[in-house]
Amino acid sequence: KESEELTLIAKLLKKRDKAKKKYKDSKQNAIRVERLVAASIAMLASDDPSHAVLKESIGWYHDFDELKELSRNELRMEYLKFTAQKAKHEQKIAKQRMKLYGVNVALADARTRMRIAEQLP
């Protein structure tokens, strides 16, 4: 019985780690897309999108350079795509939060059952 509980706890820990990793990945992707949305808004608001002032950080230059090469219509389309991607990543983040919550509840329950079983004569 105790070994079954330990096996269950080990499985739940693996599941929690996987959900945490997916959550972090989705969060990073959402941040990236959020920056691209902000950049495309700044570029669309500028008279000359290729000279828009962007607060670029290391690792984002490549994405911004690609945006600067687009025409205004292409930039509008990219903005719409980025907005859709942002919504998709936010959904993934919410889904992973729910998975993490479920796994943590199940883990707490399994640990409680194990502690109770240890105390029984």
XYZ file of N, CA and C in Angstrom, residues 4-112:
327
model
N 2.547 1.844 -3.283
C 1.616 2.392 -4.269
C 1.491 3.905 -4.096
N 1.429 4.334 -2.840
C 1.333 5.768 -2.550
C 2.603 6.490 -3.014
N 3.751 5.873 -2.761
C 5.017 6.484 -3.191
C 5.095 6.572 -4.710
N 4.618 5.531 -5.390
C 4.600 5.531 -6.851
C 3.680 6.634 -7.364
N 2.517 6.773 -6.728
C 1.574 7.819 -7.109
C 2.192 9.201 -6.904
N 2.849 9.388 -5.776
C 3.485 10.680 -5.497
C 4.576 10.967 -6.521
N 5.371 9.969 -6.882
C 6.429 10.155 -7.882
C 5.827 10.547 -9.232
N 4.735 9.891 -9.611
C 4.068 10.227 -10.876
C 3.522 11.653 -10.838
N 2.923 12.025 -9.718
C 2.376 13.368 -9.592
C 3.471 14.433 -9.622
N 4.618 14.122 -9.020
C 5.747 15.063 -9.065
C 6.240 15.262 -10.491
N 6.317 14.168 -11.259
C 6.722 14.274 -12.670
C 5.710 15.096 -13.451
N 4.434 14.829 -13.193
C 3.372 15.554 -13.879
C 3.434 17.048 -13.532
N 3.716 17.350 -12.257
C 3.829 18.750 -11.835
C 5.013 19.431 -12.515
N 6.140 18.744 -12.584
C 7.319 19.315 -13.242
C 7.057 19.588 -14.714
N 6.361 18.673 -15.374
C 6.026 18.846 -16.795
C 5.088 20.045 -16.977
N 4.102 20.161 -16.109
C 3.163 21.281 -16.194
C 3.877 22.612 -15.926
N 4.813 22.611 -14.975
C 5.588 23.829 -14.684
C 6.413 24.249 -15.890
N 7.039 23.270 -16.535
C 7.861 23.574 -17.710
C 6.997 24.153 -18.828
N 5.857 23.532 -19.089
C 4.958 24.036 -20.133
C 4.462 25.438 -19.792
N 4.187 25.666 -18.517
C 3.732 26.986 -18.074
C 4.812 28.033 -18.341
N 6.042 27.726 -17.970
C 7.149 28.668 -18.181
C 7.372 28.925 -19.674
N 7.317 27.879 -20.487
C 7.491 28.040 -21.932
C 6.393 28.926 -22.520
N 5.159 28.677 -22.118
C 4.043 29.487 -22.616
C 4.182 30.928 -22.165
N 4.634 31.122 -20.944
C 4.824 32.473 -20.404
C 5.900 33.217 -21.210
N 7.014 32.544 -21.519
C 8.074 33.169 -22.308
C 7.588 33.507 -23.715
N 6.841 32.609 -24.322
C 6.300 32.872 -25.658
C 5.331 34.046 -25.631
N 4.525 34.118 -24.587
C 3.576 35.226 -24.457
C 4.312 36.561 -24.320
N 5.389 36.570 -23.575
C 6.182 37.801 -23.401
C 6.778 38.229 -24.733
N 7.300 37.265 -25.485
C 7.876 37.571 -26.795
C 6.824 38.185 -27.724
N 5.672 37.547 -27.796
C 4.620 38.029 -28.684
C 4.106 39.385 -28.212
N 4.036 39.581 -26.901
C 3.601 40.868 -26.357
C 4.533 41.994 -26.812
N 5.821 41.712 -26.811
C 6.790 42.714 -27.282
C 6.619 42.986 -28.771
N 6.331 41.952 -29.520
C 6.126 42.135 -30.955
C 4.843 42.916 -31.234
N 3.815 42.689 -30.434
C 2.576 43.464 -30.571
C 2.876 44.935 -30.296
N 3.599 45.195 -29.203
C 3.945 46.575 -28.848
C 4.798 47.225 -29.940
N 5.741 46.474 -30.477
C 6.603 47.011 -31.538
C 5.792 47.329 -32.784
N 4.881 46.428 -33.148
C 4.085 46.675 -34.357
C 3.138 47.862 -34.159
N 2.621 48.049 -32.950
C 1.784 49.217 -32.670
C 2.608 50.493 -32.806
N 3.816 50.484 -32.243
C 4.694 51.662 -32.331
C 5.044 51.960 -33.784
N 5.296 50.915 -34.546
C 5.667 51.109 -35.947
C 4.483 51.613 -36.769
N 3.292 51.107 -36.488
C 2.104 51.566 -37.209
C 1.760 53.015 -36.850
N 2.085 53.423 -35.637
C 1.804 54.794 -35.202
C 2.813 55.785 -35.774
N 3.948 55.296 -36.200
C 5.009 56.144 -36.728
C 4.744 56.494 -38.195
N 5.208 57.676 -38.606
C 5.085 58.071 -40.010
C 5.906 57.157 -40.907
N 7.073 56.785 -40.430
C 7.949 55.887 -41.184
C 8.251 54.677 -40.302
N 7.530 53.572 -40.495
C 7.703 52.409 -39.628
C 9.129 51.889 -39.530
N 9.909 52.066 -40.581
C 11.279 51.537 -40.544
C 12.173 52.346 -39.613
N 11.722 53.557 -39.230
C 12.516 54.382 -38.326
C 11.850 54.562 -36.965
N 10.870 53.733 -36.662
C 10.177 53.827 -35.374
C 11.167 53.555 -34.249
N 11.033 54.311 -33.197
C 11.908 54.136 -32.036
C 11.345 52.996 -31.200
N 12.132 51.956 -31.072
C 11.717 50.791 -30.294
C 12.699 50.572 -29.160
N 12.169 50.197 -28.043
C 13.047 49.835 -26.920
C 13.428 48.381 -27.122
N 14.484 48.189 -27.850
C 14.903 46.830 -28.186
C 15.810 46.280 -27.092
N 15.618 45.031 -26.786
C 16.498 44.375 -25.832
C 17.235 43.261 -26.567
N 18.313 42.836 -25.989
C 19.136 41.806 -26.621
C 18.277 40.569 -26.889
N 18.411 40.014 -28.060
C 17.660 38.831 -28.436
C 16.408 39.142 -29.235
N 16.028 40.399 -29.293
C 14.813 40.785 -30.006
C 15.129 41.533 -31.294
N 16.381 41.886 -31.530
C 16.746 42.664 -32.712
C 16.290 41.998 -33.995
N 16.478 40.695 -34.085
C 16.134 39.954 -35.305
C 14.644 40.111 -35.624
N 13.797 39.930 -34.618
C 12.351 40.071 -34.833
C 11.988 41.484 -35.256
N 12.582 42.477 -34.626
C 12.266 43.867 -34.940
C 12.761 44.236 -36.333
N 13.933 43.731 -36.705
C 14.456 44.010 -38.048
C 13.521 43.471 -39.127
N 12.973 42.289 -38.880
C 12.031 41.720 -39.846
C 10.780 42.586 -39.959
N 10.307 43.100 -38.837
C 9.119 43.961 -38.858
C 9.394 45.264 -39.613
N 10.589 45.791 -39.445
C 10.925 47.067 -40.086
C 10.940 46.964 -41.607
N 11.145 45.767 -42.124
C 11.205 45.576 -43.575
C 9.826 45.448 -44.215
N 8.778 45.325 -43.418
C 7.431 45.104 -43.954
C 6.763 46.412 -44.373
N 5.864 46.299 -45.335
C 5.053 47.461 -45.727
C 4.008 47.689 -44.633
N 3.342 48.804 -44.679
C 2.345 49.128 -43.662
C 1.212 48.086 -43.640
N 0.769 47.643 -44.816
C -0.284 46.618 -44.872
C 0.196 45.283 -44.311
N 1.410 44.900 -44.656
C 1.969 43.661 -44.116
C 2.140 43.766 -42.603
N 2.511 44.947 -42.161
C 2.688 45.178 -40.727
C 1.351 45.050 -39.989
N 0.289 45.563 -40.599
C -1.045 45.411 -40.001
C -1.423 43.929 -39.889
N -1.113 43.168 -40.930
C -1.411 41.734 -40.904
C -0.602 41.028 -39.809
N 0.664 41.393 -39.691
C 1.504 40.803 -38.644
C 0.964 41.158 -37.261
N 0.516 42.398 -37.117
C -0.069 42.831 -35.846
C -1.259 41.938 -35.493
N -2.127 41.663 -36.463
C -3.285 40.803 -36.218
C -2.851 39.379 -35.854
N -1.833 38.881 -36.548
C -1.310 37.541 -36.242
C -0.741 37.497 -34.824
N 0.019 38.533 -34.461
C 0.609 38.582 -33.121
C -0.478 38.650 -32.046
N -1.525 39.400 -32.324
C -2.623 39.508 -31.367
C -3.288 38.144 -31.167
N -3.475 37.408 -32.252
C -4.055 36.061 -32.158
C -3.115 35.117 -31.401
N -1.816 35.220 -31.675
C -0.844 34.384 -30.969
C -0.833 34.703 -29.477
N -0.940 35.986 -29.169
C -0.949 36.402 -27.758
C -2.131 35.764 -27.033
N -3.301 35.786 -27.660
C -4.492 35.185 -27.057
C -4.297 33.674 -26.871
N -3.688 33.040 -27.869
C -3.443 31.599 -27.810
C -2.504 31.259 -26.649
N -1.446 32.054 -26.480
C -0.499 31.799 -25.396
C -1.131 32.081 -24.035
N -1.985 33.068 -23.964
C -2.672 33.345 -22.700
C -3.602 32.196 -22.329
N -4.233 31.580 -23.325
C -5.066 30.403 -23.074
C -4.215 29.248 -22.553
N -3.056 29.056 -23.175
C -2.166 27.982 -22.733
C -1.704 28.211 -21.303
N -1.405 29.467 -20.971
C -0.972 29.794 -19.614
C -2.077 29.450 -18.621
N -3.298 29.835 -18.939
C -4.428 29.542 -18.055
C -4.624 28.028 -17.907
N -4.487 27.296 -19.001
C -4.645 25.841 -18.970
C -3.575 25.205 -18.085
N -2.346 25.672 -18.212
C -1.265 25.116 -17.400
C -1.434 25.466 -15.921
N -1.953 26.653 -15.639
C -2.236 27.015 -14.243
C -3.244 26.048 -13.640
N -4.283 25.734 -14.415
C -5.299 24.798 -13.933
C -4.705 23.402 -13.723
N -3.852 22.976 -14.649
C -3.205 21.668 -14.491
C -2.334 21.656 -13.243
N -1.554 22.725 -13.052
C -0.700 22.807 -11.867
C -1.534 22.751 -10.594
N -2.637 23.469 -10.590
C -3.509 23.464 -9.421
C -4.024 22.053 -9.155
N -4.522 21.390 -10.186
C -5.040 20.034 -10.034
C -3.993 19.056 -9.535
N -2.801 19.143 -10.095
C -1.722 18.247 -9.680
C -1.320 18.539 -8.236
N -1.233 19.808 -7.868
C -0.857 20.152 -6.495
C -1.905 19.688 -5.492
N -3.181 19.779 -5.848
C -4.244 19.286 -4.968
C -4.125 17.766 -4.817
N -3.938 17.062 -5.927
C -3.801 15.602 -5.882
C -2.566 15.190 -5.091
N -1.482 15.936 -5.249
C -0.243 15.652 -4.527
C -0.436 15.852 -3.025
N -1.075 16.934 -2.659
C -1.338 17.192 -1.242
C -2.236 16.099 -0.659
N -3.221 15.677 -1.425
C -4.129 14.624 -0.979
C -3.374 13.312 -0.779
N -2.524 12.961 -1.724
C -1.756 11.716 -1.625
C -0.815 11.748 -0.428
N -0.171 12.891 -0.212
C 0.741 13.007 0.939
C -0.024 12.924 2.255
N -1.204 13.508 2.305
C -2.034 13.445 3.510
C -2.457 12.010 3.793
